[in-house]
Amino acid sequence: MTICTAKNYDHMSQIAANILAAQIVLKPNSCLGLATGGSPIGTYKRLIEKHKNGDLDFGEVKTLNLDEYCGLSKDNDQSYDYFMRDNLFNHVNINFDNVNIPNGLEADAEKECRRYNEIMAQNGPIDIQLLGIGTNGHIGFNEPSDYFTLKTNHVSLTQATIEANMRYFEKADDVPKTAYTMGIGQIMNAKKVLLIASGESKADIMFRALYGPVTPQVPASILQMHSNLIVIGDEAALMRVSK
Ligand code: GLP
């Protein structure tokens, strides 16, 4: 595990974007595993800047997103599909045929999980997986559980996650209660994992995830077993880790 302490959110975003950009430069048809949430927005901004400067070509890049809320259409500005277009895809030269996100409008969960597993098998292995972390240790939408999930699954969001994500919605009732997420096994199959975290609210969970017992009750703790994990956090998020 490589741990990199950034000065602040911007610095964290700069380092993460540099690592992703290097991946694309070295392998133009890289398969990127992408994440949503507040953590990666700055990273995506930096990637867009690099593209606009002529330094980064997304023409052959393939992407597999981690997760999607159930019940939100792509036009809903809280869907992860919308988020990805708004924060990255619409601003770079990505080929939308190479973009993959679970379909939150598919009501048949078994069918959607099977479809996404097949897409992952066809496009993988993921060369680099960008990850944020929930305050309860979730990665993607893999919530604390009695077991680690292997493949794409349909999850009920915990109250903690609904409350944490409420800030993006007008009211609590608007937060979807279920989601589709890539499984932990699929995340672990990525050749490289880039975990980013910022702010004091992530300090405890970063400590537990990186130095606590490996348990499905803290889904991110499995990352300790990954052979190529890079952690980039700002000083606040890493205050318990780097002491
Ligand atoms: C959501 C996403 C996760 C993300 C987490 C943390 O629940 N499904 O992939 O890592 O939120 O979000 P933030 O970066 O906004 O703290």
Short mmCIF file of C-alpha atoms and ligand atoms in Angstrom, two decimals:
data_model
loop_
_atom_site.label_atom_id
_atom_site.label_comp_id
_atom_site.label_asym_id
_atom_site.label_seq_id
_atom_site.Cartn_x
_atom_site.Cartn_y
_atom_site.Cartn_z
CA MET A 1 0.00 0.00 0.00
CA THR A 2 1.30 3.44 -0.90
CA ILE A 3 -0.08 6.29 1.19
CA CYS A 4 0.26 9.82 -0.04
CA THR A 5 -0.70 12.74 2.19
CA ALA A 6 -1.89 15.74 0.24
CA LYS A 7 -2.01 19.26 1.65
CA ASN A 8 -5.69 19.73 0.86
CA TYR A 9 -8.51 18.69 -1.46
CA ASP A 10 -7.02 20.45 -4.50
CA HIS A 11 -3.64 18.86 -3.96
CA MET A 12 -5.28 15.43 -3.54
CA SER A 13 -7.17 15.98 -6.81
CA GLN A 14 -3.99 17.03 -8.59
CA ILE A 15 -2.12 13.89 -7.53
CA ALA A 16 -5.03 11.59 -8.37
CA ALA A 17 -5.48 13.22 -11.80
CA ASN A 18 -1.76 12.87 -12.52
CA ILE A 19 -1.89 9.16 -11.76
CA LEU A 20 -4.98 8.62 -13.94
CA ALA A 21 -3.46 10.72 -16.73
CA ALA A 22 -0.23 8.71 -16.60
CA GLN A 23 -2.27 5.53 -16.92
CA ILE A 24 -4.01 6.87 -20.05
CA VAL A 25 -0.75 8.14 -21.57
CA LEU A 26 0.96 4.79 -21.04
CA LYS A 27 -2.06 2.79 -22.24
CA PRO A 28 -4.45 4.86 -24.36
CA ASN A 29 -7.15 2.16 -24.38
CA SER A 30 -7.09 1.78 -20.59
CA CYS A 31 -10.19 0.59 -18.81
CA LEU A 32 -10.92 3.04 -15.99
CA GLY A 33 -13.15 2.18 -13.06
CA LEU A 34 -14.82 5.45 -12.09
CA ALA A 35 -16.53 6.78 -9.00
CA THR A 36 -18.99 9.51 -8.10
CA GLY A 37 -19.48 11.66 -5.00
CA GLY A 38 -17.78 14.84 -3.90
CA SER A 39 -14.33 13.27 -3.61
CA PRO A 40 -13.56 12.75 -7.33
CA ILE A 41 -15.03 16.03 -8.68
CA GLY A 42 -11.70 17.87 -8.37
CA THR A 43 -9.85 14.97 -9.98
CA TYR A 44 -12.22 15.05 -12.95
CA LYS A 45 -11.78 18.85 -13.24
CA ARG A 46 -8.03 18.36 -13.52
CA LEU A 47 -8.45 15.63 -16.12
CA ILE A 48 -10.66 17.96 -18.17
CA GLU A 49 -7.99 20.68 -17.95
CA LYS A 50 -5.34 18.25 -19.16
CA HIS A 51 -7.57 17.27 -22.07
CA LYS A 52 -8.28 20.90 -22.98
CA ASN A 53 -4.54 21.65 -22.87
CA GLY A 54 -4.02 18.91 -25.42
CA ASP A 55 -2.20 16.66 -22.97
CA LEU A 56 -4.77 13.89 -22.61
CA ASP A 57 -6.68 11.91 -25.21
CA PHE A 58 -9.73 9.95 -24.08
CA GLY A 59 -10.46 8.68 -27.62
CA GLU A 60 -9.76 5.03 -26.82
CA VAL A 61 -10.49 5.02 -23.09
CA LYS A 62 -13.12 2.61 -21.74
CA THR A 63 -14.96 3.23 -18.48
CA LEU A 64 -16.89 1.14 -16.01
CA ASN A 65 -18.69 3.07 -13.30
CA LEU A 66 -19.07 1.65 -9.84
CA ASP A 67 -22.72 2.18 -9.16
CA GLU A 68 -26.07 3.83 -9.85
CA TYR A 69 -29.15 4.69 -7.82
CA CYS A 70 -32.26 2.69 -8.66
CA GLY A 71 -35.24 4.57 -9.96
CA LEU A 72 -33.51 7.70 -11.26
CA SER A 73 -33.51 8.40 -14.98
CA LYS A 74 -30.35 9.53 -16.75
CA ASP A 75 -31.85 13.02 -16.97
CA ASN A 76 -32.25 13.29 -13.23
CA ASP A 77 -29.38 15.49 -12.08
CA GLN A 78 -28.82 13.23 -9.06
CA SER A 79 -28.30 10.10 -11.13
CA TYR A 80 -24.71 8.97 -11.41
CA ASP A 81 -25.11 8.82 -15.17
CA TYR A 82 -25.87 12.56 -15.18
CA PHE A 83 -23.03 13.19 -12.71
CA MET A 84 -20.48 11.50 -14.94
CA ARG A 85 -21.57 13.37 -18.05
CA ASP A 86 -21.72 16.67 -16.20
CA ASN A 87 -18.40 16.30 -14.35
CA LEU A 88 -16.30 14.50 -16.95
CA PHE A 89 -17.63 12.84 -20.08
CA ASN A 90 -19.26 15.89 -21.73
CA HIS A 91 -15.97 17.78 -21.49
CA VAL A 92 -13.54 15.26 -22.97
CA ASN A 93 -13.35 13.31 -26.23
CA ILE A 94 -14.62 10.04 -24.80
CA ASN A 95 -16.52 7.71 -27.12
CA PHE A 96 -19.87 7.18 -25.38
CA ASP A 97 -19.98 3.62 -26.76
CA ASN A 98 -17.11 2.91 -24.36
CA VAL A 99 -18.90 4.32 -21.29
CA ASN A 100 -20.64 1.85 -18.97
CA ILE A 101 -22.84 2.60 -15.97
CA PRO A 102 -25.44 0.32 -14.35
CA ASN A 103 -28.96 1.13 -15.53
CA GLY A 104 -30.92 2.39 -12.52
CA LEU A 105 -34.19 2.21 -14.42
CA GLU A 106 -34.03 -1.55 -14.96
CA ALA A 107 -36.56 -2.93 -12.48
CA ASP A 108 -35.46 -6.54 -12.97
CA ALA A 109 -32.46 -6.63 -10.62
CA GLU A 110 -31.29 -10.07 -11.65
CA LYS A 111 -31.29 -9.06 -15.30
CA GLU A 112 -29.41 -5.81 -14.69
CA CYS A 113 -26.78 -7.45 -12.47
CA ARG A 114 -26.23 -10.14 -15.11
CA ARG A 115 -25.98 -7.50 -17.87
CA TYR A 116 -23.42 -5.45 -15.94
CA ASN A 117 -21.37 -8.51 -15.04
CA GLU A 118 -21.20 -9.40 -18.72
CA ILE A 119 -20.14 -5.85 -19.63
CA MET A 120 -17.45 -5.98 -16.97
CA ALA A 121 -16.20 -9.31 -18.26
CA GLN A 122 -16.05 -7.97 -21.83
CA ASN A 123 -14.33 -4.68 -20.96
CA GLY A 124 -12.20 -5.66 -17.99
CA PRO A 125 -9.93 -6.13 -16.29
CA ILE A 126 -10.03 -2.59 -14.96
CA ASP A 127 -6.56 -1.04 -15.24
CA ILE A 128 -7.16 1.48 -12.49
CA GLN A 129 -10.14 1.83 -10.18
CA LEU A 130 -10.81 5.23 -8.62
CA LEU A 131 -12.62 4.94 -5.29
CA GLY A 132 -14.13 7.24 -2.71
CA ILE A 133 -15.21 5.93 0.66
CA GLY A 134 -18.44 6.31 2.61
CA THR A 135 -18.22 7.30 6.27
CA ASN A 136 -19.41 3.76 7.11
CA GLY A 137 -16.65 2.25 4.97
CA HIS A 138 -18.72 1.51 1.88
CA ILE A 139 -17.02 1.37 -1.50
CA GLY A 140 -19.22 1.75 -4.55
CA PHE A 141 -22.48 1.10 -2.77
CA ASN A 142 -21.26 -2.06 -1.03
CA GLU A 143 -22.61 -1.41 2.43
CA PRO A 144 -21.41 -3.01 5.70
CA SER A 145 -22.57 -6.61 5.63
CA ASP A 146 -21.88 -10.10 6.93
CA TYR A 147 -20.06 -11.05 3.75
CA PHE A 148 -18.10 -9.48 0.90
CA THR A 149 -20.02 -9.32 -2.38
CA LEU A 150 -18.37 -10.81 -5.42
CA LYS A 151 -20.23 -9.37 -8.38
CA THR A 152 -22.73 -6.69 -9.30
CA ASN A 153 -25.53 -6.60 -6.79
CA HIS A 154 -28.73 -4.80 -5.91
CA VAL A 155 -28.34 -3.19 -2.49
CA SER A 156 -30.54 -1.51 0.07
CA LEU A 157 -28.80 1.64 1.21
CA THR A 158 -28.22 1.97 4.93
CA GLN A 159 -29.77 4.84 6.87
CA ALA A 160 -26.24 6.25 7.36
CA THR A 161 -25.67 6.39 3.60
CA ILE A 162 -29.10 7.87 2.91
CA GLU A 163 -28.38 10.57 5.49
CA ALA A 164 -24.86 11.22 4.16
CA ASN A 165 -26.11 11.55 0.58
CA MET A 166 -29.13 13.65 1.56
CA ARG A 167 -27.04 16.77 1.07
CA TYR A 168 -27.26 16.32 -2.67
CA PHE A 169 -31.07 16.04 -2.72
CA GLU A 170 -33.82 18.51 -1.85
CA LYS A 171 -35.27 16.31 0.88
CA ALA A 172 -34.53 12.98 2.57
CA ASP A 173 -37.48 11.30 0.88
CA ASP A 174 -35.95 11.99 -2.53
CA VAL A 175 -32.85 9.86 -1.81
CA PRO A 176 -33.29 6.48 -3.53
CA LYS A 177 -33.36 3.57 -1.11
CA THR A 178 -31.67 1.02 -3.36
CA ALA A 179 -28.86 0.96 -5.90
CA TYR A 180 -26.89 -1.28 -8.22
CA THR A 181 -23.21 -1.61 -7.43
CA MET A 182 -20.17 -3.39 -8.74
CA GLY A 183 -19.21 -6.14 -6.30
CA ILE A 184 -16.22 -6.07 -3.98
CA GLY A 185 -14.69 -9.00 -5.87
CA GLN A 186 -14.84 -7.00 -9.10
CA ILE A 187 -13.26 -3.98 -7.42
CA MET A 188 -10.49 -6.21 -6.06
CA ASN A 189 -9.87 -7.56 -9.57
CA ALA A 190 -8.75 -4.12 -10.75
CA LYS A 191 -5.03 -4.08 -11.49
CA LYS A 192 -4.59 -0.91 -9.46
CA VAL A 193 -6.84 0.83 -6.93
CA LEU A 194 -6.70 4.56 -6.21
CA LEU A 195 -8.55 5.45 -3.01
CA ILE A 196 -9.12 9.14 -2.36
CA ALA A 197 -10.53 10.81 0.75
CA SER A 198 -10.68 14.31 2.10
CA GLY A 199 -11.93 16.03 5.22
CA GLU A 200 -12.10 15.23 8.90
CA SER A 201 -15.35 13.29 8.50
CA LYS A 202 -13.32 10.53 6.79
CA ALA A 203 -10.52 10.37 9.38
CA ASP A 204 -11.97 7.57 11.52
CA ILE A 205 -13.10 5.39 8.67
CA MET A 206 -9.78 5.77 6.85
CA PHE A 207 -7.99 4.55 9.96
CA ARG A 208 -10.37 1.62 10.40
CA ALA A 209 -10.28 0.72 6.71
CA LEU A 210 -6.49 0.78 6.41
CA TYR A 211 -5.38 -0.49 9.82
CA GLY A 212 -8.40 -2.19 11.36
CA PRO A 213 -9.45 -5.81 10.91
CA VAL A 214 -10.40 -6.90 7.41
CA THR A 215 -14.13 -7.40 7.72
CA PRO A 216 -17.21 -7.00 5.53
CA GLN A 217 -18.55 -4.74 8.27
CA VAL A 218 -16.02 -2.23 6.93
CA PRO A 219 -16.14 -3.06 3.21
CA ALA A 220 -13.14 -0.85 2.33
CA SER A 221 -10.95 -2.87 4.74
CA ILE A 222 -10.57 -5.56 2.04
CA LEU A 223 -8.42 -3.08 0.14
CA GLN A 224 -5.60 -3.89 2.60
CA MET A 225 -5.33 -7.18 0.70
CA HIS A 226 -4.95 -5.51 -2.71
CA SER A 227 -1.44 -5.80 -4.11
CA ASN A 228 -1.48 -2.39 -5.77
CA LEU A 229 -3.37 0.08 -3.58
CA ILE A 230 -2.59 3.79 -3.69
CA VAL A 231 -4.24 5.95 -1.03
CA ILE A 232 -4.34 9.70 -1.47
CA GLY A 233 -5.89 11.68 1.32
CA ASP A 234 -5.64 15.21 2.57
CA GLU A 235 -4.15 15.86 5.99
CA ALA A 236 -7.58 15.90 7.67
CA ALA A 237 -8.69 12.55 6.25
CA LEU A 238 -5.33 10.96 7.05
CA MET A 239 -4.78 12.49 10.46
CA ARG A 240 -5.19 9.15 12.26
CA VAL A 241 -3.38 7.19 9.58
CA SER A 242 -0.19 9.19 9.43
CA LYS A 243 0.25 9.76 13.16
C1 GLP B 1 -21.57 7.51 -2.53
C2 GLP B 1 -20.95 6.70 -3.66
C3 GLP B 1 -19.58 6.23 -3.30
C4 GLP B 1 -18.77 7.38 -2.73
C5 GLP B 1 -19.40 7.84 -1.46
C6 GLP B 1 -18.64 8.95 -0.77
O1 GLP B 1 -22.29 6.76 -1.63
N1 GLP B 1 -21.75 5.59 -4.03
O2 GLP B 1 -18.96 5.69 -4.45
O3 GLP B 1 -17.45 6.97 -2.50
O4 GLP B 1 -20.70 8.31 -1.78
O5 GLP B 1 -18.99 10.16 -1.31
P1 GLP B 1 -18.24 11.52 -1.08
O6 GLP B 1 -17.03 11.46 -1.94
O7 GLP B 1 -19.22 12.58 -1.55
O8 GLP B 1 -17.93 11.62 0.36
#
